[in-house]
Tab-separated table of C-alpha atoms and ligand atoms in Angstrom:
chain	number	residue	atom	x	y	z
A	1	MET	CA	20.786	-16.575	7.041
A	2	GLU	CA	21.665	-13.361	5.089
A	3	VAL	CA	21.205	-11.342	1.308
A	4	MET	CA	21.651	-8.153	-0.162
A	5	VAL	CA	18.785	-6.415	-1.698
A	6	ASN	CA	20.600	-3.463	-3.437
A	7	LYS	CA	23.722	-2.318	-1.401
A	8	THR	CA	21.995	-3.609	1.653
A	9	LYS	CA	23.307	-6.526	3.734
A	10	VAL	CA	19.985	-7.983	5.601
A	11	SER	CA	20.740	-10.587	7.805
A	12	ILE	CA	19.007	-12.865	10.301
A	13	VAL	CA	19.974	-13.580	14.208
A	14	GLN	CA	19.233	-15.284	17.278
A	15	GLY	CA	20.459	-13.840	20.088
A	16	ASP	CA	19.195	-10.705	22.738
A	17	ILE	CA	19.697	-6.951	20.547
A	18	THR	CA	20.866	-5.382	24.063
A	19	ARG	CA	24.391	-6.380	22.629
A	20	GLN	CA	24.171	-5.808	18.731
A	21	GLY	CA	26.571	-3.216	17.939
A	22	THR	CA	25.011	-1.592	15.136
A	23	ASP	CA	24.813	2.369	14.707
A	24	ALA	CA	21.295	1.840	16.358
A	25	ILE	CA	18.830	-0.644	17.571
A	26	VAL	CA	14.966	-0.655	17.125
A	27	ASN	CA	13.000	-0.318	20.466
A	28	ALA	CA	9.596	-1.899	20.246
A	29	ALA	CA	8.122	0.729	22.758
A	30	ASN	CA	5.006	1.514	24.391
A	31	SER	CA	3.382	4.545	23.079
A	32	SER	CA	4.335	6.552	26.933
A	33	LEU	CA	7.845	5.353	26.187
A	34	VAL	CA	8.451	5.000	29.795
A	35	GLY	CA	9.502	1.490	29.777
A	36	GLY	CA	7.783	-1.956	29.906
A	37	GLY	CA	8.802	-5.624	30.010
A	38	GLY	CA	10.506	-7.900	27.079
A	39	VAL	CA	12.652	-5.574	24.761
A	40	ASP	CA	11.790	-2.399	26.516
A	41	GLY	CA	12.685	-3.417	29.341
A	42	ALA	CA	16.182	-5.109	28.683
A	43	ILE	CA	16.836	-1.617	26.900
A	44	HIS	CA	16.835	0.435	29.182
A	45	ARG	CA	18.306	-2.719	31.433
A	46	ALA	CA	21.397	-2.741	29.408
A	47	GLY	CA	21.465	0.999	28.437
A	48	GLY	CA	20.881	2.992	31.815
A	49	PRO	CA	19.507	6.024	32.735
A	50	ALA	CA	20.000	8.234	30.007
A	51	ILE	CA	17.752	6.485	27.854
A	52	LEU	CA	14.502	7.353	29.769
A	53	GLU	CA	15.499	11.231	30.930
A	54	GLU	CA	15.850	11.593	27.015
A	55	CYS	CA	12.699	10.143	26.337
A	56	LYS	CA	10.371	11.703	28.801
A	57	ARG	CA	11.799	15.203	27.305
A	58	ILE	CA	10.161	13.830	23.968
A	59	ILE	CA	6.812	12.850	25.573
A	60	ALA	CA	7.019	16.504	27.360
A	61	ARG	CA	7.265	18.288	24.387
A	62	GLN	CA	5.015	16.322	22.040
A	63	GLY	CA	3.041	13.642	23.848
A	64	ARG	CA	2.724	10.574	23.715
A	65	LEU	CA	4.152	8.393	20.832
A	66	ALA	CA	1.244	7.276	18.114
A	67	THR	CA	1.214	3.908	17.161
A	68	GLY	CA	3.607	3.228	13.432
A	69	LYS	CA	5.633	6.368	14.592
A	70	ALA	CA	9.584	6.626	15.566
A	71	VAL	CA	11.615	8.809	17.739
A	72	ILE	CA	15.349	9.140	18.205
A	73	THR	CA	17.872	8.890	21.343
A	74	THR	CA	21.098	7.934	22.590
A	75	GLY	CA	21.830	4.858	23.284
A	76	GLY	CA	23.290	5.565	26.696
A	77	ASN	CA	25.422	2.012	28.006
A	78	LEU	CA	24.699	0.367	24.789
A	79	LYS	CA	27.025	-0.822	22.733
A	80	ALA	CA	24.554	0.642	20.334
A	81	ARG	CA	24.952	4.763	19.939
A	82	TYR	CA	21.425	5.072	19.507
A	83	VAL	CA	18.072	3.142	20.012
A	84	VAL	CA	15.204	3.609	17.924
A	85	HIS	CA	11.857	3.874	19.563
A	86	THR	CA	8.543	2.414	17.781
A	87	VAL	CA	4.951	1.632	18.764
A	88	GLY	CA	3.781	-1.293	17.044
A	89	PRO	CA	0.155	-2.499	17.033
A	90	ILE	CA	-1.922	-4.259	19.617
A	91	TRP	CA	-3.693	-7.517	17.936
A	92	HIS	CA	-7.125	-7.414	17.913
A	93	GLY	CA	-7.711	-10.140	15.367
A	94	GLY	CA	-6.051	-8.252	12.073
A	95	SER	CA	-9.553	-5.947	11.374
A	96	GLY	CA	-8.279	-2.571	12.898
A	97	ASN	CA	-5.350	-1.614	10.679
A	98	GLU	CA	-2.418	-3.726	12.619
A	99	ALA	CA	-1.173	-4.588	9.190
A	100	GLU	CA	-0.488	-0.944	8.338
A	101	PHE	CA	0.366	0.414	11.320
A	102	LEU	CA	3.404	-2.650	12.024
A	103	ARG	CA	4.417	-1.483	8.530
A	104	SER	CA	4.371	2.078	9.217
A	105	ALA	CA	6.695	1.046	12.057
A	106	TYR	CA	9.042	-0.574	10.617
A	107	TYR	CA	8.947	2.655	7.682
A	108	GLU	CA	9.499	5.242	10.312
A	109	CYS	CA	12.314	3.641	12.016
A	110	LEU	CA	13.811	3.391	8.364
A	111	LYS	CA	13.180	6.516	7.275
A	112	LEU	CA	14.869	7.973	10.418
A	113	ALA	CA	17.892	5.710	10.433
A	114	THR	CA	18.381	6.911	6.736
A	115	GLY	CA	17.963	10.661	8.233
A	116	ASN	CA	20.647	10.390	10.648
A	117	LYS	CA	22.582	8.850	8.090
A	118	LEU	CA	23.231	5.436	10.113
A	119	ALA	CA	25.156	2.731	8.180
A	120	SER	CA	23.142	0.290	10.338
A	121	ILE	CA	20.316	-0.733	12.727
A	122	SER	CA	19.009	-3.602	14.379
A	123	PHE	CA	15.023	-4.757	14.451
A	124	PRO	CA	13.592	-7.222	17.139
A	125	SER	CA	10.322	-9.027	16.298
A	126	ILE	CA	7.661	-5.728	16.419
A	127	SER	CA	4.106	-6.427	18.493
A	128	THR	CA	4.866	-10.008	18.346
A	129	GLY	CA	5.409	-10.218	22.233
A	130	ALA	CA	2.715	-8.869	25.151
A	131	TYR	CA	1.184	-6.961	21.886
A	132	GLY	CA	-0.001	-10.609	20.164
A	133	TYR	CA	0.377	-10.201	16.906
A	134	PRO	CA	1.159	-13.731	15.195
A	135	VAL	CA	4.372	-14.225	14.514
A	136	ASP	CA	4.237	-15.692	10.746
A	137	GLU	CA	2.508	-12.743	9.819
A	138	ALA	CA	4.066	-9.548	11.615
A	139	ALA	CA	7.534	-11.382	10.186
A	140	GLU	CA	5.391	-11.401	6.244
A	141	ILE	CA	5.454	-7.487	7.080
A	142	ALA	CA	8.655	-6.690	8.822
A	143	VAL	CA	10.371	-8.191	6.302
A	144	GLY	CA	8.581	-6.976	3.414
A	145	THR	CA	8.898	-3.792	4.555
A	146	VAL	CA	12.474	-3.534	4.767
A	147	VAL	CA	13.351	-5.748	1.706
A	148	SER	CA	10.383	-2.357	-0.467
A	149	PHE	CA	12.444	0.356	1.681
A	150	LEU	CA	15.518	-1.451	0.197
A	151	LYS	CA	14.472	-1.690	-2.727
A	152	GLU	CA	12.737	1.528	-3.049
A	153	GLN	CA	14.913	4.211	-0.755
A	154	ALA	CA	18.281	5.927	-1.140
A	155	THR	CA	19.709	5.281	2.405
A	156	SER	CA	22.823	5.303	4.122
A	157	LEU	CA	22.263	1.533	5.221
A	158	GLU	CA	24.811	-0.794	4.728
A	159	GLU	CA	23.187	-3.680	7.245
A	160	VAL	CA	19.742	-4.684	8.668
A	161	VAL	CA	19.305	-7.066	11.119
A	162	PHE	CA	16.421	-8.911	12.712
A	163	VAL	CA	17.487	-9.967	15.964
A	164	LEU	CA	14.747	-12.915	17.434
A	165	PHE	CA	15.011	-13.982	20.789
A	166	ASP	CA	13.960	-17.391	20.202
A	167	SER	CA	13.915	-20.011	17.790
A	168	ARG	CA	10.873	-19.741	16.785
A	169	THR	CA	10.674	-16.320	15.759
A	170	TRP	CA	13.836	-16.144	14.195
A	171	GLN	CA	12.441	-19.379	12.085
A	172	SER	CA	9.324	-17.583	10.654
A	173	TYR	CA	11.521	-14.422	9.448
A	174	CYS	CA	13.539	-17.316	7.594
A	175	SER	CA	11.004	-18.393	6.197
A	176	ALA	CA	9.726	-14.627	5.910
A	177	LEU	CA	12.735	-13.389	3.306
A	178	GLN	CA	12.889	-17.015	1.919
A	179	VAL	CA	10.124	-16.298	-0.188
A	180	TYR	CA	11.097	-13.231	-0.896
A	181	LEU	CA	13.814	-14.326	-2.515
A	182	ASN	CA	11.696	-17.248	-4.637
A	183	ARG	CA	9.214	-14.465	-5.500
A	184	SER	CA	12.489	-11.842	-7.118
A	185	GLU	CA	13.512	-15.143	-8.428
A	186	ALA	CA	11.139	-15.265	-10.631
B	201	ADP	P1	5.575	-5.908	21.802
B	201	ADP	O1	5.232	-5.035	22.922
B	201	ADP	O2	5.513	-5.013	20.807
B	201	ADP	O3	4.897	-6.900	21.493
B	201	ADP	P2	7.681	-7.777	23.505
B	201	ADP	O4	8.674	-7.020	24.338
B	201	ADP	O5	6.678	-7.664	24.729
B	201	ADP	O6	7.230	-6.252	22.370
B	201	ADP	O7	7.983	-8.667	22.735
B	201	ADP	C1	8.366	-8.497	21.045
B	201	ADP	C2	9.487	-9.059	20.921
B	201	ADP	O8	10.966	-9.053	21.152
B	201	ADP	C3	8.973	-10.975	21.067
B	201	ADP	O9	9.564	-12.024	19.874
B	201	ADP	C4	10.185	-11.657	22.449
B	201	ADP	O10	10.629	-12.675	22.428
B	201	ADP	C5	11.095	-10.095	21.803
B	201	ADP	N1	12.337	-9.920	22.467
B	201	ADP	C6	12.353	-10.116	24.041
B	201	ADP	N2	13.383	-9.176	24.779
B	201	ADP	C7	13.833	-9.492	23.742
B	201	ADP	C8	15.956	-9.001	23.706
B	201	ADP	N3	16.795	-8.357	24.631
B	201	ADP	N4	16.360	-8.569	22.483
B	201	ADP	C9	15.695	-9.333	21.062
B	201	ADP	N5	14.114	-10.169	21.324
B	201	ADP	C10	13.853	-9.665	22.626
């Protein structure tokens, strides 16, 4: 599924984000940036040690990465030149500002990509794996944040791709984008 938002193409695909050829791919990291399971493990395995070395230098310089923030490193051996690492919220039932933190994670990645004049970026489904965020709610925030950013901000981004690992998550993101399309036609 793909749509244009202003001058940027937004697409939703099912696949492995480590194989994406966009300028950057986003990593759903944890605040210590030392590597974990899920998409984080896959990115470090595919990208090689240069990514982790740069993550360690960042942590030594600025301390742990707060929830909702983002930093950029090399893409190492990946096709993508950069990895944008962000920390999504852990789901605690929804009363701990999880939605705000998740929105911030997407927003900070988009800002960082724009600041670095990137033309394209791929996102995984942040927080919906080990961090337990309900997929439908996360999809609405992910799609909503990207669409509002592209409508409101000047950006170098020509393409934003959501790369979802499983069909259930892919379906959920497609539905969320459809809701936005219906809304903007109304
Ligand atoms: P979090 O800790 O933020 O929840 P996870 O990595 O546990 O992050 O899960 C986030 C999402 O990334 C899940 O939907 C998971 O299925 C997905 N995922 C795992 N590996 C990959 C991959 N190689 N490419 C794209 N998505 C992936």
